[in-house]
Amino acid sequence: MATLDEVRRSAMSLPGVEEGELHPPSGAIAWRVRGKLVVWERPLRKADFEALGDAAPDGVILGARVPDEAVKFAWAKTEPDVFFTTPHFDGYATVLVKLDAIDADRLDELIELSWRTVAPKTLVAELDRGAGEEPG
């Protein structure tokens, strides 16, 4: 079970990520790189509850960028206990995540993929150079 503190730790470990409020005065937290959303706290709205019905999850929901809608739909199909979507995100490469259902390693993978999806190539190269360096 992951927490927003773990999201913060993971997101802030990536180059250029800044934490802020999603849409003031919502109070929801968002992590961006160069102004582009990477991951964000995404409480369900009335329309989401109506669309999901009894399948609407409890707990903290995270929105995350993915490379394309095929990834979103594949994850929602193969890992429905963790990933889902709502009609609000039709046409968008964004997946919703049940934060209390994802483990820390999978969360880190998701956040890095989300970051790579929107980060400038120079920052991706910076991360890749750092990952390839030998401790000295």
Short mmCIF file of N, CA and C in Angstrom, two decimals:
data_model
loop_
_atom_site.label_atom_id
_atom_site.label_comp_id
_atom_site.label_asym_id
_atom_site.label_seq_id
_atom_site.Cartn_x
_atom_site.Cartn_y
_atom_site.Cartn_z
N MET A 1 0.84 -1.17 0.00
CA MET A 1 0.00 0.00 0.00
C MET A 1 0.89 1.24 0.00
N ALA A 2 0.72 2.08 -1.00
CA ALA A 2 1.53 3.29 -1.13
C ALA A 2 0.80 4.48 -0.50
N THR A 3 1.57 5.51 -0.23
CA THR A 3 1.04 6.74 0.36
C THR A 3 1.46 7.94 -0.48
N LEU A 4 0.84 9.08 -0.21
CA LEU A 4 1.25 10.31 -0.89
C LEU A 4 2.69 10.68 -0.54
N ASP A 5 3.14 10.33 0.65
CA ASP A 5 4.55 10.59 1.00
C ASP A 5 5.48 9.79 0.09
N GLU A 6 5.08 8.55 -0.25
CA GLU A 6 5.90 7.75 -1.16
C GLU A 6 5.85 8.31 -2.58
N VAL A 7 4.69 8.81 -2.97
CA VAL A 7 4.59 9.48 -4.28
C VAL A 7 5.54 10.67 -4.29
N ARG A 8 5.50 11.47 -3.25
CA ARG A 8 6.37 12.65 -3.14
C ARG A 8 7.84 12.24 -3.24
N ARG A 9 8.26 11.25 -2.47
CA ARG A 9 9.65 10.80 -2.48
C ARG A 9 10.07 10.37 -3.89
N SER A 10 9.23 9.57 -4.52
CA SER A 10 9.56 9.05 -5.84
C SER A 10 9.59 10.17 -6.88
N ALA A 11 8.56 10.99 -6.91
CA ALA A 11 8.49 12.06 -7.91
C ALA A 11 9.62 13.07 -7.74
N MET A 12 9.88 13.46 -6.49
CA MET A 12 10.89 14.49 -6.24
C MET A 12 12.31 13.98 -6.46
N SER A 13 12.48 12.67 -6.63
CA SER A 13 13.81 12.12 -6.91
C SER A 13 14.17 12.27 -8.39
N LEU A 14 13.22 12.68 -9.21
CA LEU A 14 13.45 12.81 -10.65
C LEU A 14 13.83 14.24 -11.01
N PRO A 15 14.72 14.42 -11.97
CA PRO A 15 15.18 15.76 -12.34
C PRO A 15 14.04 16.69 -12.76
N GLY A 16 14.07 17.91 -12.25
CA GLY A 16 13.17 18.96 -12.68
C GLY A 16 11.77 18.92 -12.12
N VAL A 17 11.46 17.96 -11.24
CA VAL A 17 10.10 17.84 -10.72
C VAL A 17 9.87 18.87 -9.62
N GLU A 18 8.71 19.48 -9.69
CA GLU A 18 8.28 20.44 -8.67
C GLU A 18 6.92 20.02 -8.14
N GLU A 19 6.71 20.23 -6.85
CA GLU A 19 5.44 19.91 -6.22
C GLU A 19 4.63 21.18 -6.05
N GLY A 20 3.34 21.07 -6.26
CA GLY A 20 2.46 22.21 -6.06
C GLY A 20 1.02 21.75 -5.99
N GLU A 21 0.14 22.72 -5.98
CA GLU A 21 -1.28 22.43 -5.93
C GLU A 21 -1.78 22.18 -7.35
N LEU A 22 -2.66 21.22 -7.51
CA LEU A 22 -3.18 20.88 -8.83
C LEU A 22 -3.92 22.06 -9.45
N HIS A 23 -5.00 22.47 -8.84
CA HIS A 23 -5.79 23.62 -9.29
C HIS A 23 -6.22 24.38 -8.05
N PRO A 24 -5.51 25.44 -7.71
CA PRO A 24 -5.93 26.19 -6.51
C PRO A 24 -7.38 26.62 -6.63
N PRO A 25 -8.18 26.57 -5.64
CA PRO A 25 -7.86 26.16 -4.26
C PRO A 25 -8.27 24.72 -3.94
N SER A 26 -8.06 23.78 -4.86
CA SER A 26 -8.52 22.40 -4.67
C SER A 26 -7.85 21.70 -3.49
N GLY A 27 -6.61 22.05 -3.24
CA GLY A 27 -5.86 21.37 -2.19
C GLY A 27 -5.21 20.08 -2.66
N ALA A 28 -5.56 19.60 -3.84
CA ALA A 28 -4.94 18.38 -4.38
C ALA A 28 -3.50 18.67 -4.76
N ILE A 29 -2.64 17.70 -4.52
CA ILE A 29 -1.21 17.85 -4.77
C ILE A 29 -0.88 17.35 -6.18
N ALA A 30 0.04 18.05 -6.84
CA ALA A 30 0.48 17.64 -8.17
C ALA A 30 2.00 17.76 -8.27
N TRP A 31 2.58 16.89 -9.07
CA TRP A 31 4.00 16.94 -9.36
C TRP A 31 4.15 17.16 -10.85
N ARG A 32 4.91 18.19 -11.21
CA ARG A 32 5.08 18.59 -12.60
C ARG A 32 6.57 18.66 -12.94
N VAL A 33 6.84 18.50 -14.23
CA VAL A 33 8.18 18.76 -14.74
C VAL A 33 8.01 19.78 -15.86
N ARG A 34 8.68 20.91 -15.70
CA ARG A 34 8.59 22.01 -16.66
C ARG A 34 7.13 22.35 -16.97
N GLY A 35 6.31 22.36 -15.94
CA GLY A 35 4.91 22.76 -16.08
C GLY A 35 3.97 21.67 -16.55
N LYS A 36 4.48 20.51 -16.90
CA LYS A 36 3.64 19.41 -17.38
C LYS A 36 3.37 18.43 -16.25
N LEU A 37 2.09 18.06 -16.11
CA LEU A 37 1.72 17.11 -15.07
C LEU A 37 2.39 15.76 -15.29
N VAL A 38 2.94 15.23 -14.20
CA VAL A 38 3.51 13.89 -14.19
C VAL A 38 2.52 12.98 -13.48
N VAL A 39 2.32 13.23 -12.19
CA VAL A 39 1.33 12.53 -11.37
C VAL A 39 0.66 13.54 -10.47
N TRP A 40 -0.58 13.21 -10.04
CA TRP A 40 -1.32 14.15 -9.21
C TRP A 40 -2.40 13.42 -8.43
N GLU A 41 -2.72 14.00 -7.30
CA GLU A 41 -3.82 13.50 -6.50
C GLU A 41 -5.10 13.84 -7.25
N ARG A 42 -5.96 12.83 -7.47
CA ARG A 42 -7.15 13.05 -8.30
C ARG A 42 -8.40 12.47 -7.61
N PRO A 43 -8.96 13.23 -6.67
CA PRO A 43 -10.19 12.73 -6.02
C PRO A 43 -11.27 12.48 -7.07
N LEU A 44 -12.07 11.46 -6.84
CA LEU A 44 -13.18 11.18 -7.75
C LEU A 44 -14.24 12.26 -7.62
N ARG A 45 -14.86 12.59 -8.73
CA ARG A 45 -15.91 13.60 -8.78
C ARG A 45 -17.26 12.91 -8.90
N LYS A 46 -18.31 13.68 -8.78
CA LYS A 46 -19.67 13.14 -8.84
C LYS A 46 -19.87 12.32 -10.12
N ALA A 47 -19.44 12.85 -11.26
CA ALA A 47 -19.60 12.14 -12.53
C ALA A 47 -18.81 10.82 -12.54
N ASP A 48 -17.65 10.80 -11.87
CA ASP A 48 -16.86 9.57 -11.77
C ASP A 48 -17.63 8.51 -10.99
N PHE A 49 -18.19 8.93 -9.84
CA PHE A 49 -18.96 8.00 -9.03
C PHE A 49 -20.17 7.46 -9.80
N GLU A 50 -20.81 8.34 -10.56
CA GLU A 50 -21.96 7.91 -11.36
C GLU A 50 -21.53 6.91 -12.43
N ALA A 51 -20.39 7.15 -13.08
CA ALA A 51 -19.92 6.26 -14.13
C ALA A 51 -19.43 4.92 -13.58
N LEU A 52 -18.79 4.95 -12.42
CA LEU A 52 -18.21 3.73 -11.85
C LEU A 52 -19.19 2.93 -11.01
N GLY A 53 -20.20 3.59 -10.48
CA GLY A 53 -21.18 2.89 -9.66
C GLY A 53 -20.52 2.22 -8.46
N ASP A 54 -20.93 0.98 -8.20
CA ASP A 54 -20.39 0.22 -7.06
C ASP A 54 -18.90 -0.08 -7.20
N ALA A 55 -18.37 0.04 -8.40
CA ALA A 55 -16.93 -0.22 -8.61
C ALA A 55 -16.06 0.98 -8.23
N ALA A 56 -16.67 2.09 -7.84
CA ALA A 56 -15.88 3.27 -7.45
C ALA A 56 -15.03 2.93 -6.23
N PRO A 57 -13.73 3.14 -6.33
CA PRO A 57 -12.85 2.79 -5.21
C PRO A 57 -12.89 3.82 -4.09
N ASP A 58 -12.57 3.35 -2.90
CA ASP A 58 -12.34 4.23 -1.76
C ASP A 58 -10.86 4.58 -1.75
N GLY A 59 -10.49 5.53 -0.95
CA GLY A 59 -9.08 5.84 -0.77
C GLY A 59 -8.57 6.89 -1.74
N VAL A 60 -7.27 7.13 -1.64
CA VAL A 60 -6.61 8.15 -2.44
C VAL A 60 -6.40 7.63 -3.86
N ILE A 61 -6.74 8.47 -4.82
CA ILE A 61 -6.57 8.15 -6.24
C ILE A 61 -5.48 9.06 -6.80
N LEU A 62 -4.63 8.47 -7.61
CA LEU A 62 -3.55 9.20 -8.27
C LEU A 62 -3.80 9.19 -9.77
N GLY A 63 -3.65 10.33 -10.41
CA GLY A 63 -3.65 10.39 -11.87
C GLY A 63 -2.21 10.32 -12.34
N ALA A 64 -1.97 9.64 -13.45
CA ALA A 64 -0.61 9.50 -13.96
C ALA A 64 -0.62 9.51 -15.48
N ARG A 65 0.30 10.25 -16.06
CA ARG A 65 0.47 10.25 -17.51
C ARG A 65 1.04 8.90 -17.93
N VAL A 66 0.62 8.44 -19.08
CA VAL A 66 1.17 7.23 -19.68
C VAL A 66 1.48 7.55 -21.14
N PRO A 67 2.29 6.72 -21.79
CA PRO A 67 2.69 7.06 -23.16
C PRO A 67 1.53 7.18 -24.15
N ASP A 68 0.49 6.37 -23.99
CA ASP A 68 -0.67 6.46 -24.88
C ASP A 68 -1.84 5.73 -24.26
N GLU A 69 -3.00 5.87 -24.89
CA GLU A 69 -4.21 5.25 -24.34
C GLU A 69 -4.14 3.73 -24.34
N ALA A 70 -3.38 3.14 -25.26
CA ALA A 70 -3.26 1.68 -25.28
C ALA A 70 -2.67 1.17 -23.96
N VAL A 71 -1.70 1.89 -23.42
CA VAL A 71 -1.11 1.52 -22.13
C VAL A 71 -2.16 1.63 -21.03
N LYS A 72 -2.89 2.73 -21.02
CA LYS A 72 -3.94 2.94 -20.02
C LYS A 72 -4.93 1.78 -20.04
N PHE A 73 -5.45 1.45 -21.21
CA PHE A 73 -6.46 0.41 -21.31
C PHE A 73 -5.89 -0.97 -20.99
N ALA A 74 -4.66 -1.23 -21.39
CA ALA A 74 -4.03 -2.52 -21.09
C ALA A 74 -3.86 -2.69 -19.58
N TRP A 75 -3.38 -1.66 -18.90
CA TRP A 75 -3.20 -1.76 -17.45
C TRP A 75 -4.53 -1.90 -16.73
N ALA A 76 -5.53 -1.13 -17.17
CA ALA A 76 -6.85 -1.22 -16.54
C ALA A 76 -7.46 -2.61 -16.72
N LYS A 77 -7.12 -3.26 -17.83
CA LYS A 77 -7.65 -4.61 -18.09
C LYS A 77 -6.86 -5.68 -17.35
N THR A 78 -5.53 -5.57 -17.35
CA THR A 78 -4.71 -6.62 -16.76
C THR A 78 -4.48 -6.46 -15.26
N GLU A 79 -4.60 -5.23 -14.75
CA GLU A 79 -4.41 -4.97 -13.32
C GLU A 79 -5.55 -4.10 -12.77
N PRO A 80 -6.79 -4.59 -12.88
CA PRO A 80 -7.93 -3.76 -12.48
C PRO A 80 -8.00 -3.48 -10.98
N ASP A 81 -7.26 -4.23 -10.18
CA ASP A 81 -7.23 -3.94 -8.75
C ASP A 81 -6.40 -2.71 -8.45
N VAL A 82 -5.57 -2.30 -9.41
CA VAL A 82 -4.67 -1.15 -9.22
C VAL A 82 -5.05 0.03 -10.12
N PHE A 83 -5.29 -0.26 -11.41
CA PHE A 83 -5.48 0.79 -12.41
C PHE A 83 -6.91 0.80 -12.94
N PHE A 84 -7.39 2.01 -13.26
CA PHE A 84 -8.71 2.16 -13.86
C PHE A 84 -8.77 3.50 -14.59
N THR A 85 -9.91 3.74 -15.21
CA THR A 85 -10.13 5.01 -15.88
C THR A 85 -11.59 5.38 -15.74
N THR A 86 -11.92 6.59 -16.13
CA THR A 86 -13.30 7.07 -16.13
C THR A 86 -13.56 7.77 -17.47
N PRO A 87 -14.82 7.98 -17.82
CA PRO A 87 -15.12 8.69 -19.07
C PRO A 87 -14.47 10.07 -19.15
N HIS A 88 -14.21 10.70 -18.01
CA HIS A 88 -13.56 12.01 -18.01
C HIS A 88 -12.22 11.97 -18.75
N PHE A 89 -11.54 10.82 -18.71
CA PHE A 89 -10.21 10.70 -19.31
C PHE A 89 -10.23 10.04 -20.68
N ASP A 90 -11.42 9.87 -21.27
CA ASP A 90 -11.49 9.34 -22.63
C ASP A 90 -10.73 10.29 -23.56
N GLY A 91 -9.86 9.69 -24.38
CA GLY A 91 -9.07 10.49 -25.30
C GLY A 91 -7.77 11.03 -24.72
N TYR A 92 -7.50 10.72 -23.46
CA TYR A 92 -6.29 11.21 -22.79
C TYR A 92 -5.42 10.04 -22.34
N ALA A 93 -4.14 10.20 -22.47
CA ALA A 93 -3.18 9.19 -22.04
C ALA A 93 -2.91 9.36 -20.55
N THR A 94 -3.95 9.11 -19.76
CA THR A 94 -3.89 9.23 -18.31
C THR A 94 -4.56 8.02 -17.70
N VAL A 95 -3.91 7.42 -16.73
CA VAL A 95 -4.49 6.30 -16.00
C VAL A 95 -4.71 6.73 -14.56
N LEU A 96 -5.74 6.17 -13.94
CA LEU A 96 -6.00 6.42 -12.52
C LEU A 96 -5.50 5.23 -11.73
N VAL A 97 -4.97 5.52 -10.54
CA VAL A 97 -4.31 4.51 -9.72
C VAL A 97 -4.91 4.51 -8.33
N LYS A 98 -5.26 3.32 -7.86
CA LYS A 98 -5.72 3.16 -6.48
C LYS A 98 -4.46 3.09 -5.62
N LEU A 99 -4.16 4.18 -4.96
CA LEU A 99 -2.89 4.30 -4.24
C LEU A 99 -2.73 3.22 -3.18
N ASP A 100 -3.83 2.83 -2.53
CA ASP A 100 -3.70 1.81 -1.49
C ASP A 100 -3.56 0.39 -2.06
N ALA A 101 -3.56 0.26 -3.40
CA ALA A 101 -3.45 -1.06 -4.02
C ALA A 101 -2.14 -1.27 -4.77
N ILE A 102 -1.31 -0.26 -4.84
CA ILE A 102 -0.06 -0.37 -5.60
C ILE A 102 1.11 -0.49 -4.62
N ASP A 103 2.05 -1.37 -4.94
CA ASP A 103 3.20 -1.50 -4.04
C ASP A 103 4.27 -0.47 -4.42
N ALA A 104 5.22 -0.29 -3.54
CA ALA A 104 6.21 0.78 -3.69
C ALA A 104 7.04 0.64 -4.96
N ASP A 105 7.45 -0.58 -5.31
CA ASP A 105 8.26 -0.76 -6.52
C ASP A 105 7.47 -0.41 -7.77
N ARG A 106 6.24 -0.88 -7.83
CA ARG A 106 5.39 -0.60 -8.99
C ARG A 106 5.09 0.91 -9.07
N LEU A 107 4.90 1.54 -7.92
CA LEU A 107 4.68 2.99 -7.88
C LEU A 107 5.88 3.72 -8.45
N ASP A 108 7.09 3.34 -8.05
CA ASP A 108 8.30 3.98 -8.57
C ASP A 108 8.38 3.81 -10.09
N GLU A 109 8.08 2.60 -10.59
CA GLU A 109 8.10 2.35 -12.03
C GLU A 109 7.09 3.25 -12.75
N LEU A 110 5.89 3.32 -12.20
CA LEU A 110 4.83 4.15 -12.78
C LEU A 110 5.25 5.61 -12.84
N ILE A 111 5.76 6.13 -11.74
CA ILE A 111 6.12 7.54 -11.70
C ILE A 111 7.27 7.85 -12.65
N GLU A 112 8.24 6.97 -12.74
CA GLU A 112 9.33 7.22 -13.70
C GLU A 112 8.81 7.17 -15.13
N LEU A 113 7.94 6.21 -15.45
CA LEU A 113 7.37 6.16 -16.79
C LEU A 113 6.56 7.42 -17.08
N SER A 114 5.77 7.85 -16.12
CA SER A 114 4.98 9.07 -16.29
C SER A 114 5.89 10.27 -16.54
N TRP A 115 6.95 10.35 -15.76
CA TRP A 115 7.92 11.44 -15.91
C TRP A 115 8.56 11.39 -17.30
N ARG A 116 9.00 10.21 -17.72
CA ARG A 116 9.63 10.06 -19.04
C ARG A 116 8.66 10.44 -20.16
N THR A 117 7.38 10.25 -19.94
CA THR A 117 6.37 10.56 -20.95
C THR A 117 6.29 12.05 -21.22
N VAL A 118 6.53 12.88 -20.21
CA VAL A 118 6.35 14.33 -20.39
C VAL A 118 7.62 15.15 -20.22
N ALA A 119 8.68 14.57 -19.69
CA ALA A 119 9.91 15.33 -19.43
C ALA A 119 10.65 15.65 -20.73
N PRO A 120 11.32 16.79 -20.75
CA PRO A 120 12.15 17.13 -21.91
C PRO A 120 13.28 16.12 -22.08
N LYS A 121 13.69 15.91 -23.32
CA LYS A 121 14.74 14.94 -23.63
C LYS A 121 16.03 15.22 -22.85
N THR A 122 16.33 16.50 -22.60
CA THR A 122 17.56 16.82 -21.88
C THR A 122 17.51 16.29 -20.45
N LEU A 123 16.35 16.37 -19.81
CA LEU A 123 16.23 15.84 -18.45
C LEU A 123 16.24 14.31 -18.44
N VAL A 124 15.62 13.70 -19.44
CA VAL A 124 15.66 12.23 -19.54
C VAL A 124 17.11 11.78 -19.70
N ALA A 125 17.86 12.47 -20.55
CA ALA A 125 19.28 12.14 -20.75
C ALA A 125 20.06 12.32 -19.45
N GLU A 126 19.73 13.37 -18.71
CA GLU A 126 20.40 13.61 -17.42
C GLU A 126 20.15 12.44 -16.46
N LEU A 127 18.93 11.97 -16.38
CA LEU A 127 18.61 10.84 -15.52
C LEU A 127 19.34 9.59 -15.99
N ASP A 128 19.32 9.36 -17.29
CA ASP A 128 19.96 8.16 -17.83
C ASP A 128 21.47 8.19 -17.62
N ARG A 129 22.08 9.36 -17.75
CA ARG A 129 23.54 9.47 -17.46
C ARG A 129 23.81 9.15 -16.01
N GLY A 130 22.99 9.67 -15.12
CA GLY A 130 23.17 9.42 -13.69
C GLY A 130 22.97 7.98 -13.33
N ALA A 131 22.03 7.30 -13.99
CA ALA A 131 21.75 5.89 -13.70
C ALA A 131 22.89 5.01 -14.18
N GLY A 132 23.63 5.48 -15.20
CA GLY A 132 24.71 4.68 -15.75
C GLY A 132 26.06 4.91 -15.09
N GLU A 133 26.13 5.89 -14.20
CA GLU A 133 27.41 6.21 -13.58
C GLU A 133 27.75 5.18 -12.50
N GLU A 134 29.02 4.84 -12.45
CA GLU A 134 29.52 3.93 -11.43
C GLU A 134 29.90 4.74 -10.19
N PRO A 135 29.56 4.24 -9.00
CA PRO A 135 30.00 4.94 -7.78
C PRO A 135 31.51 4.97 -7.74
N GLY A 136 32.05 6.06 -7.32
CA GLY A 136 33.49 6.15 -7.40
C GLY A 136 34.08 6.61 -6.19
#
